[in-house]
Amino acid sequence: MKRVLHDDVTPVRTKPFPSWPVYGDLEKQLLMEVVESGKWGGTSRIKLEQFEEKFAAFQNASYAISVNNGTIAITAALLAAGVKAGDEVIMPPYTFIATATAALMFGALPVFVDIEADTLLLDPEKVEAAITPRTKAIIAVHIAGAPADLTRLKEIASKHDLQLLEDAAQAVGAQWEGVGVGAIGDIGTFSFQSSKNLNSGEGGIILTNDKELADRAWSMANVGRVRDGAWYQHEEIGWNLRLTEFQAAILLAQMSRLESQCQLREQNAAILTDLIGEIDGIQLLKRDPRITRHAYHLYMFRIASDLAGRIDKADVIKRLQAEGIPVAAGYVSLNQNKAIIAKTKEWSGEDRLYSCPVSERMCDKEALWLTQNVLLGDEQDMVDVATALRKVIRFYS
Ligand SMILES: *Cc1c(COP(=O)(O)O)cnc(C)c1O
């Protein structure tokens, strides 16, 4: 009796999970090479060139344009794809706010289409109903590092003559049917912000297999210049969105560990899936078999709907954190964000409100996250997560 009581008050774990970022001598060495070269950025590119080539190859893309963050990467990609002020861009509401702000930055209007409950990804079967004569593009967001259904979304995009963008900010290393994401649609973007699976503090990149799109994206990031044109030949309105050589040095060094980290996250995610799949009250997400590699920027799972209906998600999180598990609540559904609603009205002159009940329910009641660094631990770390979950869920039964 005493023993049980003791077990219940002692946290499952007090040991921290692996810290992030991971770095070593290679970061220092490559950074010093940049310092001592005097080529720190601008147009004297040394490491940037190498990094762009390496990253494009890693994601099976032909062209890469590095930029200074993942948000502006989406903006530049939308502009390169021909999206203009007043055009509609279909996207899921279950994503980081940047997916929407990237469009609103220049007056393009986000149109929110709900997600699937079992994947938390854009529901392709709801996309067509949202297409209007003003629709120009669809953004497939590979949330958590799980590719959206690119095959179906490509079909829909080409049938309606729309551009398909991939917001792959969370999907470094992810593959759909054996091909790296990012350039499976017309154009795709990644983020190298500090929390992301490949990071240089800040940073981003645009990938595509289309030379014309690549040249336009390059122009957007290089003050409207013409690639291979004269120095003061500006034929577009663009900005200076360039990454620095310091960041490229860090990214190259980080890439030396990327493949093994991708493999470790997949391994640990599989262990975790086995362990927590058996817990009554926990609902795992479905993984499409065409996802040949999940990037696991996040490990997402759900409180099962029947349980979620009668308990408080914030309370579950509080209890899990008290057990030493750094679980997070995740997003507020973007269709409910007041700033987005107001900016959309400002640009369009209309009240544009979207109902996305699945996304709202996942945000408010069901979805829970673990961040990628948790998956860089060992098997015992995964066992601890499952033990804590079992303990907390048992409390409600
Ligand atoms: C991180 C992120 C972005 C924005 O990237 P930044 O580099 O932080 O600007 C965009 N979309 C998604 C889904 C993200 O997770």
JSON list of C-alpha atoms in Angstrom, two decimals, residues 139-321:
[
{"chain": "A", "resi": 139, "resn": "ILE", "atom": "CA", "xyz": [0.24, 25.03, -49.67]},
{"chain": "A", "resi": 140, "resn": "ALA", "atom": "CA", "xyz": [0.82, 21.47, -48.50]},
{"chain": "A", "resi": 141, "resn": "VAL", "atom": "CA", "xyz": [2.23, 21.78, -44.98]},
{"chain": "A", "resi": 142, "resn": "HIS", "atom": "CA", "xyz": [4.23, 18.73, -43.87]},
{"chain": "A", "resi": 143, "resn": "ILE", "atom": "CA", "xyz": [3.37, 19.27, -40.26]},
{"chain": "A", "resi": 144, "resn": "ALA", "atom": "CA", "xyz": [5.58, 17.51, -37.68]},
{"chain": "A", "resi": 145, "resn": "GLY", "atom": "CA", "xyz": [7.67, 16.26, -40.61]},
{"chain": "A", "resi": 146, "resn": "ALA", "atom": "CA", "xyz": [4.97, 14.02, -42.11]},
{"chain": "A", "resi": 147, "resn": "PRO", "atom": "CA", "xyz": [4.48, 14.68, -45.82]},
{"chain": "A", "resi": 148, "resn": "ALA", "atom": "CA", "xyz": [0.92, 15.61, -46.79]},
{"chain": "A", "resi": 149, "resn": "ASP", "atom": "CA", "xyz": [-0.70, 13.52, -49.55]},
{"chain": "A", "resi": 150, "resn": "LEU", "atom": "CA", "xyz": [1.39, 15.01, -52.34]},
{"chain": "A", "resi": 151, "resn": "THR", "atom": "CA", "xyz": [0.12, 12.59, -54.97]},
{"chain": "A", "resi": 152, "resn": "ARG", "atom": "CA", "xyz": [-3.51, 13.62, -54.51]},
{"chain": "A", "resi": 153, "resn": "LEU", "atom": "CA", "xyz": [-2.71, 17.30, -54.02]},
{"chain": "A", "resi": 154, "resn": "LYS", "atom": "CA", "xyz": [-0.65, 17.34, -57.23]},
{"chain": "A", "resi": 155, "resn": "GLU", "atom": "CA", "xyz": [-3.57, 15.84, -59.13]},
{"chain": "A", "resi": 156, "resn": "ILE", "atom": "CA", "xyz": [-5.94, 18.49, -57.79]},
{"chain": "A", "resi": 157, "resn": "ALA", "atom": "CA", "xyz": [-3.46, 21.31, -58.44]},
{"chain": "A", "resi": 158, "resn": "SER", "atom": "CA", "xyz": [-2.84, 20.29, -62.02]},
{"chain": "A", "resi": 159, "resn": "LYS", "atom": "CA", "xyz": [-6.54, 19.68, -62.74]},
{"chain": "A", "resi": 160, "resn": "HIS", "atom": "CA", "xyz": [-7.34, 23.25, -61.64]},
{"chain": "A", "resi": 161, "resn": "ASP", "atom": "CA", "xyz": [-4.14, 24.82, -62.95]},
{"chain": "A", "resi": 162, "resn": "LEU", "atom": "CA", "xyz": [-2.90, 25.81, -59.50]},
{"chain": "A", "resi": 163, "resn": "GLN", "atom": "CA", "xyz": [0.61, 25.99, -58.11]},
{"chain": "A", "resi": 164, "resn": "LEU", "atom": "CA", "xyz": [1.44, 23.44, -55.42]},
{"chain": "A", "resi": 165, "resn": "LEU", "atom": "CA", "xyz": [3.80, 24.73, -52.73]},
{"chain": "A", "resi": 166, "resn": "GLU", "atom": "CA", "xyz": [5.27, 22.63, -49.95]},
{"chain": "A", "resi": 167, "resn": "ASP", "atom": "CA", "xyz": [5.84, 24.22, -46.55]},
{"chain": "A", "resi": 168, "resn": "ALA", "atom": "CA", "xyz": [8.48, 21.74, -45.48]},
{"chain": "A", "resi": 169, "resn": "ALA", "atom": "CA", "xyz": [9.80, 23.86, -42.59]},
{"chain": "A", "resi": 170, "resn": "GLN", "atom": "CA", "xyz": [9.42, 20.83, -40.31]},
{"chain": "A", "resi": 171, "resn": "ALA", "atom": "CA", "xyz": [10.29, 18.20, -42.88]},
{"chain": "A", "resi": 172, "resn": "VAL", "atom": "CA", "xyz": [14.06, 18.17, -43.42]},
{"chain": "A", "resi": 173, "resn": "GLY", "atom": "CA", "xyz": [14.84, 14.62, -44.50]},
{"chain": "A", "resi": 174, "resn": "ALA", "atom": "CA", "xyz": [11.22, 13.60, -45.08]},
{"chain": "A", "resi": 175, "resn": "GLN", "atom": "CA", "xyz": [10.45, 11.48, -48.14]},
{"chain": "A", "resi": 176, "resn": "TRP", "atom": "CA", "xyz": [7.28, 10.70, -50.07]},
{"chain": "A", "resi": 177, "resn": "GLU", "atom": "CA", "xyz": [7.48, 7.42, -52.02]},
{"chain": "A", "resi": 178, "resn": "GLY", "atom": "CA", "xyz": [11.26, 7.47, -51.72]},
{"chain": "A", "resi": 179, "resn": "VAL", "atom": "CA", "xyz": [11.72, 11.05, -52.93]},
{"chain": "A", "resi": 180, "resn": "GLY", "atom": "CA", "xyz": [12.74, 13.94, -50.68]},
{"chain": "A", "resi": 181, "resn": "VAL", "atom": "CA", "xyz": [9.99, 16.48, -50.10]},
{"chain": "A", "resi": 182, "resn": "GLY", "atom": "CA", "xyz": [10.31, 20.13, -51.11]},
{"chain": "A", "resi": 183, "resn": "ALA", "atom": "CA", "xyz": [10.42, 19.85, -54.88]},
{"chain": "A", "resi": 184, "resn": "ILE", "atom": "CA", "xyz": [7.69, 17.25, -55.41]},
{"chain": "A", "resi": 185, "resn": "GLY", "atom": "CA", "xyz": [5.20, 20.09, -55.75]},
{"chain": "A", "resi": 186, "resn": "ASP", "atom": "CA", "xyz": [6.12, 23.07, -57.94]},
{"chain": "A", "resi": 187, "resn": "ILE", "atom": "CA", "xyz": [8.22, 24.73, -55.26]},
{"chain": "A", "resi": 188, "resn": "GLY", "atom": "CA", "xyz": [8.92, 24.13, -51.57]},
{"chain": "A", "resi": 189, "resn": "THR", "atom": "CA", "xyz": [10.47, 25.80, -48.57]},
{"chain": "A", "resi": 190, "resn": "PHE", "atom": "CA", "xyz": [12.34, 24.87, -45.39]},
{"chain": "A", "resi": 191, "resn": "SER", "atom": "CA", "xyz": [13.30, 26.68, -42.18]},
{"chain": "A", "resi": 192, "resn": "PHE", "atom": "CA", "xyz": [16.63, 26.55, -40.37]},
{"chain": "A", "resi": 193, "resn": "GLN", "atom": "CA", "xyz": [15.36, 28.38, -37.29]},
{"chain": "A", "resi": 194, "resn": "SER", "atom": "CA", "xyz": [16.92, 27.15, -34.06]},
{"chain": "A", "resi": 195, "resn": "SER", "atom": "CA", "xyz": [14.24, 24.58, -33.15]},
{"chain": "A", "resi": 196, "resn": "LYS", "atom": "CA", "xyz": [14.20, 22.94, -36.57]},
{"chain": "A", "resi": 197, "resn": "ASN", "atom": "CA", "xyz": [15.87, 19.63, -37.39]},
{"chain": "A", "resi": 198, "resn": "LEU", "atom": "CA", "xyz": [18.62, 21.36, -39.36]},
{"chain": "A", "resi": 199, "resn": "ASN", "atom": "CA", "xyz": [19.46, 24.75, -37.91]},
{"chain": "A", "resi": 200, "resn": "SER", "atom": "CA", "xyz": [21.72, 27.77, -38.12]},
{"chain": "A", "resi": 201, "resn": "GLY", "atom": "CA", "xyz": [19.87, 29.89, -35.56]},
{"chain": "A", "resi": 202, "resn": "GLU", "atom": "CA", "xyz": [17.83, 31.42, -38.36]},
{"chain": "A", "resi": 203, "resn": "GLY", "atom": "CA", "xyz": [17.66, 30.61, -42.05]},
{"chain": "A", "resi": 204, "resn": "GLY", "atom": "CA", "xyz": [15.60, 29.08, -44.80]},
{"chain": "A", "resi": 205, "resn": "ILE", "atom": "CA", "xyz": [15.75, 27.66, -48.30]},
{"chain": "A", "resi": 206, "resn": "ILE", "atom": "CA", "xyz": [13.58, 27.33, -51.39]},
{"chain": "A", "resi": 207, "resn": "LEU", "atom": "CA", "xyz": [13.75, 24.18, -53.54]},
{"chain": "A", "resi": 208, "resn": "THR", "atom": "CA", "xyz": [12.33, 23.49, -56.98]},
{"chain": "A", "resi": 209, "resn": "ASN", "atom": "CA", "xyz": [13.00, 21.40, -60.08]},
{"chain": "A", "resi": 210, "resn": "ASP", "atom": "CA", "xyz": [11.83, 24.19, -62.36]},
{"chain": "A", "resi": 211, "resn": "LYS", "atom": "CA", "xyz": [14.58, 26.49, -63.61]},
{"chain": "A", "resi": 212, "resn": "GLU", "atom": "CA", "xyz": [12.23, 29.39, -64.29]},
{"chain": "A", "resi": 213, "resn": "LEU", "atom": "CA", "xyz": [10.76, 29.22, -60.79]},
{"chain": "A", "resi": 214, "resn": "ALA", "atom": "CA", "xyz": [14.27, 28.98, -59.36]},
{"chain": "A", "resi": 215, "resn": "ASP", "atom": "CA", "xyz": [15.39, 32.07, -61.24]},
{"chain": "A", "resi": 216, "resn": "ARG", "atom": "CA", "xyz": [12.35, 34.04, -60.12]},
{"chain": "A", "resi": 217, "resn": "ALA", "atom": "CA", "xyz": [12.82, 32.96, -56.48]},
{"chain": "A", "resi": 218, "resn": "TRP", "atom": "CA", "xyz": [16.49, 33.92, -56.73]},
{"chain": "A", "resi": 219, "resn": "SER", "atom": "CA", "xyz": [15.45, 37.32, -58.06]},
{"chain": "A", "resi": 220, "resn": "MET", "atom": "CA", "xyz": [13.01, 37.81, -55.14]},
{"chain": "A", "resi": 221, "resn": "ALA", "atom": "CA", "xyz": [15.88, 37.10, -52.73]},
{"chain": "A", "resi": 222, "resn": "ASN", "atom": "CA", "xyz": [18.38, 39.28, -54.59]},
{"chain": "A", "resi": 223, "resn": "VAL", "atom": "CA", "xyz": [16.67, 42.68, -54.86]},
{"chain": "A", "resi": 224, "resn": "GLY", "atom": "CA", "xyz": [15.00, 41.83, -58.14]},
{"chain": "A", "resi": 225, "resn": "ARG", "atom": "CA", "xyz": [18.26, 41.20, -59.97]},
{"chain": "A", "resi": 226, "resn": "VAL", "atom": "CA", "xyz": [18.44, 38.93, -63.00]},
{"chain": "A", "resi": 227, "resn": "ARG", "atom": "CA", "xyz": [20.55, 35.84, -62.41]},
{"chain": "A", "resi": 228, "resn": "ASP", "atom": "CA", "xyz": [23.60, 36.16, -64.71]},
{"chain": "A", "resi": 229, "resn": "GLY", "atom": "CA", "xyz": [22.45, 39.72, -65.49]},
{"chain": "A", "resi": 230, "resn": "ALA", "atom": "CA", "xyz": [24.30, 43.00, -64.89]},
{"chain": "A", "resi": 231, "resn": "TRP", "atom": "CA", "xyz": [24.86, 44.17, -61.29]},
{"chain": "A", "resi": 232, "resn": "TYR", "atom": "CA", "xyz": [22.39, 47.08, -61.48]},
{"chain": "A", "resi": 233, "resn": "GLN", "atom": "CA", "xyz": [19.87, 45.28, -63.65]},
{"chain": "A", "resi": 234, "resn": "HIS", "atom": "CA", "xyz": [16.73, 44.99, -61.49]},
{"chain": "A", "resi": 235, "resn": "GLU", "atom": "CA", "xyz": [13.71, 43.71, -63.40]},
{"chain": "A", "resi": 236, "resn": "GLU", "atom": "CA", "xyz": [11.49, 42.77, -60.46]},
{"chain": "A", "resi": 237, "resn": "ILE", "atom": "CA", "xyz": [10.66, 44.15, -57.05]},
{"chain": "A", "resi": 238, "resn": "GLY", "atom": "CA", "xyz": [12.63, 41.91, -54.74]},
{"chain": "A", "resi": 239, "resn": "TRP", "atom": "CA", "xyz": [14.37, 42.14, -51.39]},
{"chain": "A", "resi": 240, "resn": "ASN", "atom": "CA", "xyz": [17.68, 41.21, -49.90]},
{"chain": "A", "resi": 241, "resn": "LEU", "atom": "CA", "xyz": [16.82, 37.88, -48.30]},
{"chain": "A", "resi": 242, "resn": "ARG", "atom": "CA", "xyz": [20.30, 36.39, -48.36]},
{"chain": "A", "resi": 243, "resn": "LEU", "atom": "CA", "xyz": [21.70, 34.02, -45.78]},
{"chain": "A", "resi": 244, "resn": "THR", "atom": "CA", "xyz": [25.24, 34.70, -44.49]},
{"chain": "A", "resi": 245, "resn": "GLU", "atom": "CA", "xyz": [28.35, 32.56, -44.93]},
{"chain": "A", "resi": 246, "resn": "PHE", "atom": "CA", "xyz": [28.46, 32.07, -41.15]},
{"chain": "A", "resi": 247, "resn": "GLN", "atom": "CA", "xyz": [25.11, 30.35, -41.30]},
{"chain": "A", "resi": 248, "resn": "ALA", "atom": "CA", "xyz": [26.20, 28.23, -44.25]},
{"chain": "A", "resi": 249, "resn": "ALA", "atom": "CA", "xyz": [29.24, 27.09, -42.24]},
{"chain": "A", "resi": 250, "resn": "ILE", "atom": "CA", "xyz": [27.01, 25.99, -39.37]},
{"chain": "A", "resi": 251, "resn": "LEU", "atom": "CA", "xyz": [24.54, 24.32, -41.74]},
{"chain": "A", "resi": 252, "resn": "LEU", "atom": "CA", "xyz": [27.28, 22.35, -43.49]},
{"chain": "A", "resi": 253, "resn": "ALA", "atom": "CA", "xyz": [28.57, 21.14, -40.14]},
{"chain": "A", "resi": 254, "resn": "GLN", "atom": "CA", "xyz": [25.04, 20.30, -38.97]},
{"chain": "A", "resi": 255, "resn": "MET", "atom": "CA", "xyz": [24.48, 18.33, -42.17]},
{"chain": "A", "resi": 256, "resn": "SER", "atom": "CA", "xyz": [27.31, 15.98, -41.21]},
{"chain": "A", "resi": 257, "resn": "ARG", "atom": "CA", "xyz": [25.02, 14.63, -38.45]},
{"chain": "A", "resi": 258, "resn": "LEU", "atom": "CA", "xyz": [21.70, 14.94, -40.25]},
{"chain": "A", "resi": 259, "resn": "GLU", "atom": "CA", "xyz": [21.41, 11.45, -41.73]},
{"chain": "A", "resi": 260, "resn": "SER", "atom": "CA", "xyz": [22.19, 9.68, -38.46]},
{"chain": "A", "resi": 261, "resn": "GLN", "atom": "CA", "xyz": [19.83, 11.98, -36.52]},
{"chain": "A", "resi": 262, "resn": "CYS", "atom": "CA", "xyz": [17.04, 11.28, -39.04]},
{"chain": "A", "resi": 263, "resn": "GLN", "atom": "CA", "xyz": [17.55, 7.55, -38.55]},
{"chain": "A", "resi": 264, "resn": "LEU", "atom": "CA", "xyz": [17.64, 7.82, -34.77]},
{"chain": "A", "resi": 265, "resn": "ARG", "atom": "CA", "xyz": [14.39, 9.83, -34.68]},
{"chain": "A", "resi": 266, "resn": "GLU", "atom": "CA", "xyz": [12.66, 7.25, -36.87]},
{"chain": "A", "resi": 267, "resn": "GLN", "atom": "CA", "xyz": [13.93, 4.41, -34.68]},
{"chain": "A", "resi": 268, "resn": "ASN", "atom": "CA", "xyz": [12.83, 6.01, -31.45]},
{"chain": "A", "resi": 269, "resn": "ALA", "atom": "CA", "xyz": [9.50, 7.09, -32.92]},
{"chain": "A", "resi": 270, "resn": "ALA", "atom": "CA", "xyz": [8.84, 3.45, -33.86]},
{"chain": "A", "resi": 271, "resn": "ILE", "atom": "CA", "xyz": [9.62, 2.35, -30.30]},
{"chain": "A", "resi": 272, "resn": "LEU", "atom": "CA", "xyz": [7.40, 5.06, -28.86]},
{"chain": "A", "resi": 273, "resn": "THR", "atom": "CA", "xyz": [4.59, 4.13, -31.25]},
{"chain": "A", "resi": 274, "resn": "ASP", "atom": "CA", "xyz": [4.77, 0.51, -30.09]},
{"chain": "A", "resi": 275, "resn": "LEU", "atom": "CA", "xyz": [4.78, 1.48, -26.44]},
{"chain": "A", "resi": 276, "resn": "ILE", "atom": "CA", "xyz": [2.07, 4.11, -26.36]},
{"chain": "A", "resi": 277, "resn": "GLY", "atom": "CA", "xyz": [-0.12, 2.44, -28.97]},
{"chain": "A", "resi": 278, "resn": "GLU", "atom": "CA", "xyz": [-1.17, 0.03, -26.24]},
{"chain": "A", "resi": 279, "resn": "ILE", "atom": "CA", "xyz": [-2.40, 2.71, -23.86]},
{"chain": "A", "resi": 280, "resn": "ASP", "atom": "CA", "xyz": [-6.18, 3.00, -23.62]},
{"chain": "A", "resi": 281, "resn": "GLY", "atom": "CA", "xyz": [-7.09, 6.64, -23.95]},
{"chain": "A", "resi": 282, "resn": "ILE", "atom": "CA", "xyz": [-4.24, 7.45, -26.33]},
{"chain": "A", "resi": 283, "resn": "GLN", "atom": "CA", "xyz": [-4.87, 7.60, -30.06]},
{"chain": "A", "resi": 284, "resn": "LEU", "atom": "CA", "xyz": [-1.89, 7.30, -32.40]},
{"chain": "A", "resi": 285, "resn": "LEU", "atom": "CA", "xyz": [-1.82, 9.15, -35.71]},
{"chain": "A", "resi": 286, "resn": "LYS", "atom": "CA", "xyz": [-2.03, 7.18, -38.93]},
{"chain": "A", "resi": 287, "resn": "ARG", "atom": "CA", "xyz": [1.09, 7.07, -41.05]},
{"chain": "A", "resi": 288, "resn": "ASP", "atom": "CA", "xyz": [0.50, 6.89, -44.79]},
{"chain": "A", "resi": 289, "resn": "PRO", "atom": "CA", "xyz": [2.63, 4.01, -46.15]},
{"chain": "A", "resi": 290, "resn": "ARG", "atom": "CA", "xyz": [3.79, 6.33, -48.94]},
{"chain": "A", "resi": 291, "resn": "ILE", "atom": "CA", "xyz": [5.69, 8.30, -46.27]},
{"chain": "A", "resi": 292, "resn": "THR", "atom": "CA", "xyz": [8.97, 6.47, -46.73]},
{"chain": "A", "resi": 293, "resn": "ARG", "atom": "CA", "xyz": [10.66, 8.78, -44.26]},
{"chain": "A", "resi": 294, "resn": "HIS", "atom": "CA", "xyz": [9.02, 10.90, -41.59]},
{"chain": "A", "resi": 295, "resn": "ALA", "atom": "CA", "xyz": [11.21, 13.78, -40.37]},
{"chain": "A", "resi": 296, "resn": "TYR", "atom": "CA", "xyz": [9.71, 13.76, -36.86]},
{"chain": "A", "resi": 297, "resn": "HIS", "atom": "CA", "xyz": [10.28, 17.41, -36.11]},
{"chain": "A", "resi": 298, "resn": "LEU", "atom": "CA", "xyz": [7.49, 16.61, -33.68]},
{"chain": "A", "resi": 299, "resn": "TYR", "atom": "CA", "xyz": [6.11, 13.36, -32.39]},
{"chain": "A", "resi": 300, "resn": "MET", "atom": "CA", "xyz": [2.38, 14.05, -32.32]},
{"chain": "A", "resi": 301, "resn": "PHE", "atom": "CA", "xyz": [-0.32, 11.91, -30.77]},
{"chain": "A", "resi": 302, "resn": "ARG", "atom": "CA", "xyz": [-3.85, 12.41, -29.50]},
{"chain": "A", "resi": 303, "resn": "ILE", "atom": "CA", "xyz": [-5.90, 12.02, -26.39]},
{"chain": "A", "resi": 304, "resn": "ALA", "atom": "CA", "xyz": [-8.61, 9.61, -27.64]},
{"chain": "A", "resi": 305, "resn": "SER", "atom": "CA", "xyz": [-11.79, 11.53, -28.51]},
{"chain": "A", "resi": 306, "resn": "ASP", "atom": "CA", "xyz": [-14.04, 9.90, -25.89]},
{"chain": "A", "resi": 307, "resn": "LEU", "atom": "CA", "xyz": [-11.57, 10.67, -23.10]},
{"chain": "A", "resi": 308, "resn": "ALA", "atom": "CA", "xyz": [-10.73, 14.12, -24.49]},
{"chain": "A", "resi": 309, "resn": "GLY", "atom": "CA", "xyz": [-14.42, 14.99, -24.37]},
{"chain": "A", "resi": 310, "resn": "ARG", "atom": "CA", "xyz": [-14.52, 14.77, -20.59]},
{"chain": "A", "resi": 311, "resn": "ILE", "atom": "CA", "xyz": [-11.08, 15.94, -19.45]},
{"chain": "A", "resi": 312, "resn": "ASP", "atom": "CA", "xyz": [-9.01, 19.10, -19.77]},
{"chain": "A", "resi": 313, "resn": "LYS", "atom": "CA", "xyz": [-6.05, 18.97, -22.16]},
{"chain": "A", "resi": 314, "resn": "ALA", "atom": "CA", "xyz": [-4.15, 21.59, -20.13]},
{"chain": "A", "resi": 315, "resn": "ASP", "atom": "CA", "xyz": [-4.51, 19.38, -17.05]},
{"chain": "A", "resi": 316, "resn": "VAL", "atom": "CA", "xyz": [-3.07, 16.38, -18.91]},
{"chain": "A", "resi": 317, "resn": "ILE", "atom": "CA", "xyz": [-0.12, 18.48, -19.99]},
{"chain": "A", "resi": 318, "resn": "LYS", "atom": "CA", "xyz": [0.47, 19.77, -16.48]},
{"chain": "A", "resi": 319, "resn": "ARG", "atom": "CA", "xyz": [0.47, 16.23, -15.12]},
{"chain": "A", "resi": 320, "resn": "LEU", "atom": "CA", "xyz": [2.80, 14.91, -17.83]},
{"chain": "A", "resi": 321, "resn": "GLN", "atom": "CA", "xyz": [5.21, 17.77, -17.25]}
]
